[in-house]
């Protein structure tokens, strides 16, 4: 997909990344954005604040690390919660939230190189946004399991950018697994980071990496994917699914992924009972991935071998 002449490759089924250089002529000096409000008001700017260049910063505020916190990683010297401008898949000006983590120590010449992290499935409700997560929260387990990976990137000297994605935390619908939407979120937070900190601290060299779909095959997740894709295509999802599934679609934007899989919602329904008879599900997407034997969807993120493989990839693309 092409985003303002910047090419982004975003893998949905495996850890992937593409090395890119950000346009930097207009980003030499850091902006001084307003300090964002506390609480959930941070995520809801007025309509007039949405106007501006994608990647420009609406406001930000620092999140301090605490031992029982979930948002600021222990290896970051500073974590900033940021609200930045982007575009929806329909070209509408929107605000997207996320976090920017800086490594400890002195920035190298040219600034720290960046990893824009595209998080895995957490759900479609605003409370599922990674920057809103808290210990014991409804999406905590789906977010915290990847924290060791991006903390290791910070230790290796890379800045980490973590978009929440369009409509996750902020107003509007979350276009789940819609590549153009997730890609814009991951690209524009890289621009926002350099607008926030400037070229002295952050390099133009960066990669974007994503985690896959959590617990693939479960009915709740499969329905969430179908629901998002149908809406993006302008198709009423009710026309695609069995009546008992249709009656539960309203829960998708109210709870997180873990709750969708509960017996109270989709947990007792087999995946092959989602669609009405005759609905075609052919896909022409091609995915390249690396296989790690004896690892699950969750442990491929936490295991030492794939973590080392990812760091080796980052060093090969960005240098140490």
XYZ file of C-alpha atoms in Angstrom:
320
model
C 0.000 0.000 0.000
C 1.210 3.543 -0.658
C 0.971 6.146 2.076
C 2.086 9.602 0.957
C 4.833 7.991 -1.165
C 6.099 6.027 1.853
C 5.829 2.267 1.332
C 4.806 0.199 4.326
C 4.685 -3.580 4.490
C 2.687 -4.764 7.447
C 2.529 -8.492 8.171
C -0.610 -9.723 9.957
C 0.469 -13.325 10.564
C 4.106 -13.035 11.600
C 6.760 -10.701 12.964
C 7.846 -8.582 10.021
C 9.492 -5.262 9.312
C 10.512 -3.034 6.433
C 13.362 -0.535 6.672
C 12.423 3.003 5.661
C 13.743 6.536 5.846
C 11.386 9.220 7.065
C 11.227 12.530 5.226
C 13.182 14.802 7.514
C 13.665 18.251 5.995
C 10.795 19.785 7.942
C 11.450 17.810 11.123
C 14.838 19.110 12.150
C 13.468 20.950 15.168
C 11.173 19.419 17.751
C 7.749 20.941 18.227
C 6.526 22.122 21.597
C 3.020 20.601 21.646
C 0.550 21.347 24.366
C 0.476 19.136 27.434
C -2.420 16.738 27.085
C -5.155 16.464 29.705
C -5.217 13.688 32.268
C -7.495 10.669 32.054
C -9.568 9.685 29.046
C -9.983 13.327 28.008
C -6.515 12.965 26.475
C -8.001 10.817 23.695
C -10.855 13.140 22.639
C -9.645 16.408 21.077
C -12.036 18.956 19.622
C -12.750 18.780 15.894
C -10.725 21.914 15.180
C -7.585 20.260 16.551
C -7.749 17.474 13.975
C -6.740 19.753 11.123
C -3.087 19.490 10.205
C -0.415 17.353 8.602
C -0.419 13.613 9.336
C 2.228 12.956 11.949
C 1.951 16.362 13.574
C 1.362 16.296 17.319
C -1.864 17.481 18.936
C -0.603 17.098 22.496
C 1.421 14.790 24.710
C 2.248 14.056 28.330
C 4.835 11.946 30.099
C 4.010 8.600 31.697
C 6.263 7.720 34.618
C 7.468 4.163 35.089
C 6.160 2.305 38.131
C 6.824 -1.288 39.154
C 3.169 -2.256 38.751
C 2.539 -0.119 35.676
C 1.927 -1.470 32.200
C 2.553 1.404 29.783
C 6.062 2.740 30.514
C 8.739 0.032 29.990
C 11.487 -0.304 32.628
C 14.303 0.244 30.104
C 12.943 3.554 28.790
C 14.504 6.829 29.912
C 11.243 8.559 29.023
C 7.811 7.424 27.851
C 5.512 9.961 26.261
C 1.815 9.416 25.646
C 1.120 11.195 22.361
C -1.985 12.131 20.390
C -1.127 12.740 16.741
C -2.887 13.542 13.492
C -3.511 10.891 10.863
C -6.007 9.953 8.140
C -8.712 7.321 8.173
C -9.041 4.820 5.332
C -11.630 7.208 3.864
C -9.230 10.160 3.971
C -10.829 11.840 6.973
C -8.655 13.758 9.438
C -8.473 11.814 12.707
C -6.497 11.659 15.931
C -4.579 8.497 16.860
C -2.979 7.800 20.218
C 0.187 5.943 21.090
C 3.398 6.032 23.094
C 7.014 6.938 22.329
C 9.796 5.331 24.418
C 13.368 6.631 24.422
C 16.356 4.458 25.413
C 18.545 5.314 28.372
C 21.876 7.008 27.864
C 23.102 9.596 25.389
C 21.648 9.567 21.892
C 24.177 8.560 19.195
C 25.143 10.905 16.392
C 22.148 11.139 14.079
C 19.722 10.119 16.822
C 18.332 6.818 18.003
C 16.959 4.610 15.246
C 13.319 3.695 15.725
C 11.090 0.633 15.798
C 7.401 1.337 15.211
C 5.586 -1.524 16.908
C 2.251 -2.701 15.463
C 0.596 -4.519 18.347
C -1.430 -7.711 18.121
C -5.109 -8.266 18.737
C -6.507 -6.626 21.870
C -10.134 -5.967 20.871
C -12.164 -3.158 19.322
C -13.393 -1.291 22.417
C -11.540 1.859 23.499
C -10.548 0.286 26.814
C -8.517 -2.268 24.813
C -5.982 0.363 23.633
C -2.456 -0.534 24.808
C -1.787 2.995 26.071
C -4.849 2.679 28.339
C -3.947 -0.700 29.767
C -3.548 -1.326 33.495
C -2.641 -4.328 35.610
C -5.611 -6.647 35.701
C -7.412 -4.734 32.950
C -9.576 -6.503 30.371
C -6.863 -6.533 27.676
C -3.842 -6.721 29.991
C -2.837 -10.275 29.098
C -3.029 -9.539 25.363
C -0.735 -6.536 25.759
C 1.752 -7.350 28.526
C 3.046 -10.564 26.934
C 4.893 -8.567 24.271
C 6.452 -6.091 26.708
C 9.713 -8.037 27.083
C 10.276 -7.820 23.326
C 10.069 -4.065 22.995
C 11.912 -3.583 26.294
C 14.787 -5.578 24.775
C 14.779 -3.216 21.779
C 15.153 -0.274 24.147
C 18.088 -1.998 25.867
C 19.658 -2.467 22.434
C 19.481 1.279 21.827
C 16.386 1.673 19.660
C 13.529 4.076 20.343
C 10.179 2.283 20.420
C 6.957 3.750 19.030
C 3.659 2.034 19.888
C 0.543 3.150 18.040
C -2.865 2.250 19.472
C -4.312 2.271 15.903
C -7.225 4.237 14.500
C -10.333 4.228 16.683
C -8.739 2.234 19.512
C -8.770 4.556 22.505
C -9.816 7.501 20.350
C -13.314 8.267 18.989
C -14.604 6.340 15.984
C -14.642 2.723 14.856
C -11.474 0.623 15.032
C -10.857 -0.921 11.547
C -9.458 -4.190 12.873
C -6.845 -5.851 10.611
C -7.381 -3.270 7.846
C -3.844 -2.864 6.545
C -4.162 0.710 5.261
C -5.436 1.876 8.641
C -2.835 0.029 10.707
C -0.099 1.112 8.294
C -0.998 4.785 8.604
C -1.028 4.478 12.378
C 2.456 2.962 12.374
C 3.915 5.452 9.876
C 2.411 8.606 11.324
C 3.566 7.872 14.877
C 7.139 7.761 13.527
C 6.633 11.244 12.084
C 5.009 12.333 15.344
C 7.953 11.036 17.372
C 10.438 13.074 15.353
C 8.163 16.101 15.524
C 8.066 15.657 19.283
C 11.770 15.063 19.965
C 13.547 16.362 16.858
C 16.355 14.979 14.706
C 19.008 15.304 17.411
C 17.355 12.518 19.437
C 15.615 10.457 16.739
C 17.010 9.223 13.440
C 15.226 9.084 10.093
C 16.101 5.367 9.926
C 13.366 3.097 11.250
C 11.452 -0.124 10.802
C 7.881 -1.138 11.393
C 7.162 -4.506 12.970
C 3.930 -6.288 13.820
C 2.666 -9.139 15.910
C 0.110 -11.536 14.582
C -3.504 -12.372 15.292
C -3.814 -13.756 18.824
C -5.358 -17.221 19.285
C -6.200 -17.654 15.610
C -9.258 -19.763 14.968
C -11.292 -18.853 18.022
C -14.805 -17.802 17.151
C -14.666 -14.432 18.887
C -11.528 -13.390 17.022
C -12.766 -14.748 13.695
C -16.014 -12.823 14.088
C -14.081 -9.658 14.963
C -12.016 -9.991 11.768
C -15.125 -10.583 9.665
C -16.983 -7.696 11.310
C -14.173 -5.210 10.641
C -13.541 -6.324 7.048
C -17.231 -6.238 6.175
C -17.698 -2.728 7.529
C -14.623 -1.476 5.708
C -16.011 -2.920 2.459
C -19.424 -1.337 3.043
C -21.118 -4.683 3.676
C -23.533 -5.170 6.551
C -21.953 -7.993 8.605
C -25.409 -9.155 9.644
C -25.973 -10.333 6.061
C -22.975 -12.697 6.303
C -23.486 -14.510 9.596
C -25.875 -16.905 11.259
C -28.698 -15.312 13.330
C -27.147 -16.271 16.685
C -23.880 -14.595 15.653
C -25.727 -11.518 14.383
C -27.387 -11.122 17.775
C -23.946 -10.882 19.420
C -22.234 -8.468 17.010
C -23.046 -5.502 19.231
C -20.608 -6.842 21.853
C -17.600 -6.397 19.560
C -17.210 -2.676 20.233
C -18.040 -2.990 23.931
C -15.506 -5.535 25.243
C -11.947 -6.740 24.584
C -10.795 -9.906 22.853
C -10.586 -12.002 26.006
C -14.230 -11.299 26.800
C -15.364 -12.020 23.228
C -14.075 -15.558 23.676
C -15.992 -16.139 26.885
C -18.914 -18.544 27.071
C -21.218 -15.597 27.643
C -20.514 -14.321 24.115
C -18.850 -16.443 21.386
C -17.099 -19.087 23.491
C -19.634 -21.870 22.959
C -19.977 -21.391 19.200
C -17.827 -23.357 16.768
C -15.892 -21.286 14.187
C -17.514 -23.175 11.312
C -20.909 -21.993 12.559
C -20.242 -18.281 12.014
C -21.140 -17.807 8.346
C -24.368 -18.355 6.536
C -24.236 -21.175 3.947
C -22.729 -20.146 0.616
C -20.574 -17.266 1.868
C -17.154 -17.371 0.152
C -13.992 -16.704 2.176
C -11.284 -16.935 -0.494
C -8.172 -14.751 0.102
C -5.383 -13.905 -2.280
C -2.951 -12.575 0.302
C 0.568 -14.028 0.404
C 2.508 -14.102 3.663
C 6.202 -14.816 4.230
C 7.116 -15.915 7.729
C 9.765 -17.679 9.781
C 8.707 -20.812 11.636
C 9.873 -21.598 15.172
C 9.163 -25.194 16.147
C 7.366 -26.028 19.400
C 6.372 -22.431 20.033
C 2.805 -21.114 20.247
C 1.410 -17.778 19.135
C 2.183 -16.330 22.569
C 5.560 -17.978 23.238
C 6.964 -16.993 19.843
C 6.914 -13.473 21.266
C 8.369 -14.302 24.689
C 10.896 -17.031 23.786
C 14.589 -16.099 23.598
C 15.179 -17.548 20.109
C 12.671 -15.413 18.174
C 13.592 -12.373 20.269
C 17.213 -12.844 19.202
C 16.115 -13.293 15.586
C 14.184 -10.038 15.678
C 17.128 -8.133 17.195
C 19.412 -9.604 14.535
C 16.982 -8.438 11.864
C 16.863 -4.933 13.346
C 20.649 -4.713 13.451
C 20.884 -5.959 9.868
C 18.449 -3.293 8.692
C 19.386 -0.392 10.973
C 22.815 -1.201 12.376
C 23.589 -1.277 16.090
